[in-house]
mmCIF file of C-alpha atoms and ligand atoms in Angstrom:
data_model
loop_
_atom_site.group_PDB
_atom_site.id
_atom_site.type_symbol
_atom_site.label_atom_id
_atom_site.label_comp_id
_atom_site.label_asym_id
_atom_site.label_seq_id
_atom_site.Cartn_x
_atom_site.Cartn_y
_atom_site.Cartn_z
ATOM 1 C CA MET A 4 -244.169 77.109 91.266
ATOM 2 C CA THR A 5 -242.535 79.526 89.282
ATOM 3 C CA ALA A 6 -242.367 83.223 90.235
ATOM 4 C CA GLU A 7 -243.543 85.513 87.421
ATOM 5 C CA LEU A 8 -241.188 88.591 87.854
ATOM 6 C CA SER A 9 -242.191 91.749 86.733
ATOM 7 C CA GLU A 10 -241.888 95.217 86.974
ATOM 8 C CA PRO A 11 -244.364 97.567 88.322
ATOM 9 C CA TYR A 12 -242.847 99.653 85.566
ATOM 10 C CA GLY A 13 -240.869 98.491 82.804
ATOM 11 C CA SER A 14 -237.562 97.503 82.530
ATOM 12 C CA PRO A 15 -235.582 99.753 82.941
ATOM 13 C CA LEU A 16 -233.901 99.501 80.359
ATOM 14 C CA GLU A 17 -236.442 99.544 77.950
ATOM 15 C CA GLU A 18 -237.202 103.441 77.755
ATOM 16 C CA PRO A 19 -240.538 105.025 75.703
ATOM 17 C CA ALA A 20 -239.443 106.066 72.530
ATOM 18 C CA SER A 21 -239.703 109.707 73.275
ATOM 19 C CA ALA A 22 -238.489 109.894 76.514
ATOM 20 C CA PRO A 23 -234.609 111.554 76.460
ATOM 21 C CA THR A 24 -231.943 108.623 76.855
ATOM 22 C CA ARG A 25 -229.391 109.684 79.691
ATOM 23 C CA ARG A 26 -226.884 109.997 76.056
ATOM 24 C CA THR A 27 -228.575 112.298 75.367
ATOM 25 C CA PHE A 28 -230.156 113.687 78.731
ATOM 26 C CA ILE A 29 -226.401 114.534 79.725
ATOM 27 C CA ALA A 30 -225.749 116.067 75.905
ATOM 28 C CA ALA A 31 -228.043 118.304 76.028
ATOM 29 C CA THR A 32 -226.988 119.404 79.352
ATOM 30 C CA THR A 33 -223.802 119.590 79.193
ATOM 31 C CA ALA A 34 -223.824 121.640 75.657
ATOM 32 C CA ALA A 35 -226.547 124.012 77.525
ATOM 33 C CA GLY A 36 -223.961 124.602 80.202
ATOM 34 C CA GLY A 37 -221.189 125.119 78.220
ATOM 35 C CA ALA A 38 -223.300 128.369 75.886
ATOM 36 C CA VAL A 39 -223.799 129.726 79.347
ATOM 37 C CA VAL A 40 -220.432 129.837 80.684
ATOM 38 C CA ALA A 41 -219.161 131.112 76.975
ATOM 39 C CA GLY A 42 -222.308 133.654 77.331
ATOM 40 C CA GLY A 43 -220.700 134.355 80.527
ATOM 41 C CA LEU A 44 -216.813 134.762 79.108
ATOM 42 C CA VAL A 45 -217.341 136.410 75.731
ATOM 43 C CA GLY A 46 -220.942 137.138 74.932
ATOM 44 C CA VAL A 47 -221.445 139.629 78.365
ATOM 45 C CA THR A 48 -219.271 141.763 79.401
ATOM 46 C CA PRO A 49 -219.551 142.706 83.005
ATOM 47 C CA PRO A 50 -220.239 146.413 83.433
ATOM 48 C CA ALA A 51 -216.769 146.608 85.792
ATOM 49 C CA ALA A 52 -214.664 145.433 83.139
ATOM 50 C CA ALA A 53 -215.876 147.323 80.862
ATOM 51 C CA ALA A 54 -215.623 150.636 82.554
ATOM 52 C CA GLU A 55 -212.045 149.548 83.256
ATOM 53 C CA ALA A 56 -211.419 149.026 79.764
ATOM 54 C CA ALA A 57 -212.745 152.327 78.542
ATOM 55 C CA ALA A 58 -210.588 154.203 81.286
ATOM 56 C CA ALA A 59 -207.568 151.959 79.732
ATOM 57 C CA GLU A 60 -208.160 153.459 76.075
ATOM 58 C CA SER A 61 -208.811 157.318 77.426
ATOM 59 C CA PRO A 62 -207.062 158.072 80.885
ATOM 60 C CA PRO A 63 -207.887 161.525 82.217
ATOM 61 C CA SER A 64 -205.498 163.967 80.425
ATOM 62 C CA SER A 65 -204.917 167.677 81.163
ATOM 63 C CA ARG A 66 -203.732 170.885 79.133
ATOM 64 C CA VAL A 67 -200.304 172.220 80.605
ATOM 65 C CA ALA A 68 -198.681 175.127 79.924
ATOM 66 C CA LEU A 69 -194.981 175.746 80.938
ATOM 67 C CA THR A 70 -191.912 177.491 79.472
ATOM 68 C CA VAL A 71 -188.838 175.157 79.331
ATOM 69 C CA ASN A 72 -185.442 177.224 78.521
ATOM 70 C CA GLY A 73 -187.166 179.991 78.040
ATOM 71 C CA VAL A 74 -189.296 178.935 75.258
ATOM 72 C CA ARG A 75 -193.267 178.584 76.374
ATOM 73 C CA HIS A 76 -194.951 174.364 75.997
ATOM 74 C CA THR A 77 -198.889 173.637 75.992
ATOM 75 C CA ALA A 78 -199.156 170.298 76.071
ATOM 76 C CA VAL A 79 -201.813 168.101 76.560
ATOM 77 C CA ILE A 80 -200.794 164.943 78.321
ATOM 78 C CA ASP A 81 -201.581 161.545 80.432
ATOM 79 C CA ASN A 82 -202.422 163.223 83.967
ATOM 80 C CA ARG A 83 -200.004 160.613 85.140
ATOM 81 C CA THR A 84 -196.814 161.793 82.963
ATOM 82 C CA SER A 85 -193.735 162.923 84.966
ATOM 83 C CA LEU A 86 -191.821 165.614 83.983
ATOM 84 C CA LEU A 87 -188.910 163.613 82.871
ATOM 85 C CA ASP A 88 -191.014 161.312 80.613
ATOM 86 C CA LEU A 89 -192.500 165.184 79.194
ATOM 87 C CA LEU A 90 -188.890 166.547 78.324
ATOM 88 C CA ARG A 91 -188.045 163.272 76.417
ATOM 89 C CA GLU A 92 -190.972 161.916 74.807
ATOM 90 C CA GLN A 93 -192.715 164.838 73.972
ATOM 91 C CA LEU A 94 -190.576 168.083 74.270
ATOM 92 C CA GLY A 95 -188.138 166.237 72.366
ATOM 93 C CA LEU A 96 -185.268 167.197 74.973
ATOM 94 C CA PRO A 97 -183.558 163.928 75.741
ATOM 95 C CA GLY A 98 -180.455 165.572 77.449
ATOM 96 C CA THR A 99 -182.115 164.856 81.082
ATOM 97 C CA LYS A 100 -181.817 161.367 81.632
ATOM 98 C CA LYS A 101 -183.682 158.321 82.713
ATOM 99 C CA GLY A 102 -181.553 156.519 85.653
ATOM 100 C CA CYS A 103 -183.776 154.444 88.291
ATOM 101 C CA ASN A 104 -187.045 156.371 87.116
ATOM 102 C CA ALA A 105 -187.692 156.318 91.126
ATOM 103 C CA GLY A 106 -186.382 158.897 92.428
ATOM 104 C CA ALA A 107 -183.039 157.626 94.090
ATOM 105 C CA CYS A 108 -180.028 158.080 91.023
ATOM 106 C CA GLY A 109 -180.003 161.819 90.527
ATOM 107 C CA ALA A 110 -180.229 161.503 86.568
ATOM 108 C CA CYS A 111 -183.264 163.294 85.886
ATOM 109 C CA THR A 112 -182.442 166.599 88.073
ATOM 110 C CA VAL A 113 -183.752 169.401 86.294
ATOM 111 C CA LEU A 114 -184.302 172.998 88.215
ATOM 112 C CA VAL A 115 -188.160 174.106 88.371
ATOM 113 C CA ASP A 116 -188.439 177.358 89.334
ATOM 114 C CA GLY A 117 -185.019 177.514 90.322
ATOM 115 C CA ARG A 118 -185.569 174.341 92.554
ATOM 116 C CA ARG A 119 -183.752 171.262 92.058
ATOM 117 C CA VAL A 120 -186.038 168.145 91.444
ATOM 118 C CA ASN A 121 -185.767 164.654 91.035
ATOM 119 C CA ALA A 122 -188.299 164.885 86.545
ATOM 120 C CA CYS A 123 -188.909 161.384 87.275
ATOM 121 C CA LEU A 124 -190.766 162.055 90.396
ATOM 122 C CA THR A 125 -192.411 165.348 89.379
ATOM 123 C CA LEU A 126 -195.849 165.052 88.094
ATOM 124 C CA ALA A 127 -195.672 167.466 84.697
ATOM 125 C CA VAL A 128 -199.450 168.308 85.349
ATOM 126 C CA ARG A 129 -198.919 170.286 88.006
ATOM 127 C CA LEU A 130 -196.054 172.474 86.255
ATOM 128 C CA GLU A 131 -199.167 174.545 85.000
ATOM 129 C CA ASP A 132 -197.053 178.387 84.065
ATOM 130 C CA ALA A 133 -193.536 176.633 86.166
ATOM 131 C CA GLU A 134 -190.240 178.000 84.538
ATOM 132 C CA VAL A 135 -188.069 174.248 83.772
ATOM 133 C CA THR A 136 -184.345 174.835 83.407
ATOM 134 C CA THR A 137 -182.402 171.480 81.440
ATOM 135 C CA ILE A 138 -178.883 170.788 80.594
ATOM 136 C CA GLU A 139 -179.716 171.938 76.888
ATOM 137 C CA GLY A 140 -180.865 175.508 78.484
ATOM 138 C CA LEU A 141 -177.422 176.423 80.183
ATOM 139 C CA ALA A 142 -174.842 177.119 77.409
ATOM 140 C CA ASP A 143 -175.580 180.315 75.680
ATOM 141 C CA GLY A 144 -174.868 179.482 72.147
ATOM 142 C CA ASP A 145 -171.333 177.584 71.840
ATOM 143 C CA GLU A 146 -170.470 179.560 75.463
ATOM 144 C CA LEU A 147 -170.623 176.578 77.993
ATOM 145 C CA HIS A 148 -172.469 177.794 81.443
ATOM 146 C CA PRO A 149 -169.457 177.789 83.574
ATOM 147 C CA LEU A 150 -170.320 174.844 85.488
ATOM 148 C CA GLN A 151 -169.843 172.876 82.234
ATOM 149 C CA ARG A 152 -167.107 174.207 81.474
ATOM 150 C CA ALA A 153 -165.610 172.901 84.767
ATOM 151 C CA PHE A 154 -166.731 170.014 84.341
ATOM 152 C CA VAL A 155 -164.446 169.494 81.165
ATOM 153 C CA GLU A 156 -161.755 171.802 82.751
ATOM 154 C CA GLN A 157 -161.234 168.865 86.247
ATOM 155 C CA ASP A 158 -162.400 165.884 83.570
ATOM 156 C CA ALA A 159 -165.439 165.295 85.886
ATOM 157 C CA PHE A 160 -167.037 162.561 83.689
ATOM 158 C CA GLN A 161 -166.178 159.198 81.940
ATOM 159 C CA CYS A 162 -169.626 157.966 80.397
ATOM 160 C CA GLY A 163 -171.362 161.635 80.856
ATOM 161 C CA PHE A 164 -174.272 159.128 81.759
ATOM 162 C CA CYS A 165 -174.732 161.168 85.058
ATOM 163 C CA THR A 166 -173.436 164.559 83.980
ATOM 164 C CA PRO A 167 -176.367 166.213 83.289
ATOM 165 C CA GLY A 168 -177.706 165.495 86.598
ATOM 166 C CA GLN A 169 -174.909 166.313 88.092
ATOM 167 C CA ILE A 170 -174.886 169.471 86.654
ATOM 168 C CA MET A 171 -178.202 170.697 87.707
ATOM 169 C CA SER A 172 -177.695 170.026 91.046
ATOM 170 C CA GLY A 173 -174.327 171.502 91.149
ATOM 171 C CA ILE A 174 -176.376 174.970 89.714
ATOM 172 C CA GLY A 175 -178.218 174.574 92.602
ATOM 173 C CA CYS A 176 -176.128 173.549 95.342
ATOM 174 C CA ILE A 177 -173.898 176.743 94.277
ATOM 175 C CA GLU A 178 -177.301 178.573 94.401
ATOM 176 C CA GLU A 179 -178.654 177.577 97.629
ATOM 177 C CA GLY A 180 -174.627 178.286 99.213
ATOM 178 C CA HIS A 181 -173.787 174.837 100.269
ATOM 179 C CA THR A 182 -170.552 174.960 98.942
ATOM 180 C CA GLY A 183 -168.622 176.097 101.830
ATOM 181 C CA SER A 184 -166.569 172.888 102.041
ATOM 182 C CA HIS A 185 -165.605 169.478 99.786
ATOM 183 C CA GLU A 186 -167.350 167.578 102.662
ATOM 184 C CA GLU A 187 -170.595 170.039 102.302
ATOM 185 C CA ILE A 188 -170.391 170.192 98.534
ATOM 186 C CA ARG A 189 -170.231 165.798 99.124
ATOM 187 C CA GLU A 190 -172.829 166.098 101.380
ATOM 188 C CA TRP A 191 -175.311 168.416 99.030
ATOM 189 C CA MET A 192 -174.899 166.798 95.764
ATOM 190 C CA SER A 193 -175.118 163.098 97.480
ATOM 191 C CA GLY A 194 -178.413 162.255 96.107
ATOM 192 C CA ASN A 195 -176.343 162.112 92.637
ATOM 193 C CA ILE A 196 -175.122 158.909 91.772
ATOM 194 C CA CYS A 197 -172.064 158.715 90.078
ATOM 195 C CA ARG A 198 -171.417 154.104 88.570
ATOM 196 C CA CYS A 199 -168.231 155.854 87.501
ATOM 197 C CA GLY A 200 -166.902 157.338 90.400
ATOM 198 C CA CYS A 201 -165.918 160.385 89.600
ATOM 199 C CA TYR A 202 -166.859 162.000 92.207
ATOM 200 C CA VAL A 203 -163.228 163.986 93.294
ATOM 201 C CA LYS A 204 -163.564 165.808 90.236
ATOM 202 C CA ILE A 205 -167.204 166.646 90.536
ATOM 203 C CA VAL A 206 -166.437 168.078 93.870
ATOM 204 C CA ARG A 207 -163.840 170.100 92.486
ATOM 205 C CA ALA A 208 -165.703 171.522 89.439
ATOM 206 C CA VAL A 209 -168.825 172.437 91.541
ATOM 207 C CA GLU A 210 -165.758 174.678 93.738
ATOM 208 C CA GLN A 211 -164.310 175.486 90.960
ATOM 209 C CA THR A 212 -167.447 176.780 89.860
ATOM 210 C CA ALA A 213 -168.746 178.061 92.883
ATOM 211 C CA GLY A 214 -165.391 180.115 93.613
ATOM 212 C CA GLY A 215 -165.500 181.560 90.521
ATOM 213 C CA LYS A 216 -162.355 180.241 89.248
HETATM 214 FE FE1 FES B 27 -184.961 160.421 88.558
HETATM 215 FE FE2 FES B 27 -183.498 158.061 88.978
HETATM 216 S S1 FES B 27 -184.187 158.646 87.046
HETATM 217 S S2 FES B 27 -184.063 160.118 90.385
HETATM 218 FE FE1 FES B 28 -170.877 157.894 84.003
HETATM 219 FE FE2 FES B 28 -170.931 159.057 86.091
HETATM 220 S S1 FES B 28 -169.920 159.450 84.473
HETATM 221 S S2 FES B 28 -172.285 157.644 85.967
#
């Protein structure tokens, strides 16, 4: 006797014409999933990302009014702008040099209200009504500042990149009265690096100016 084998629910290989096949089901779900992912990445911007993009487009800015070399300036600046970048990029005063841009070399030294500061570490937005003096503000027409003259006479530079910062720092050093000896001058000028190694002559130039020679 031959047992008649029958599938109680029909053959697994035979599906009703209207039912989705395995192939069409996978294709349909893959397409739907892709659309959702694409929507998440492209079509819909998460709120945090939108806020970040908006902030990048218009960073917080402020108006600052200050006097540089006797000239009053008003500027609208990104709040993160350093005094160094304000001077060089917005006020057209490139004499102050950008060396390390991190407070380590002294190339950017300027005077703010008579005190020497590293302009790269000073936020311009904090300088409302400040008096800033840069290397461009020292000479009186063709008449050099005594320390500028001393640098020339002592041959206290080679490439000259550090020189504006050295001179501004030297003026601060003299004003502060730290010129009693070579050692004292060296100590109080130690924040100003000279890669050309002109230290001996820089000290002589500061000493010469302090002594009024
Ligand atoms: Fe400011 Fe070096 S550029 S300390
Ligand atoms: Fe060249 Fe000082 S003169 S770095």
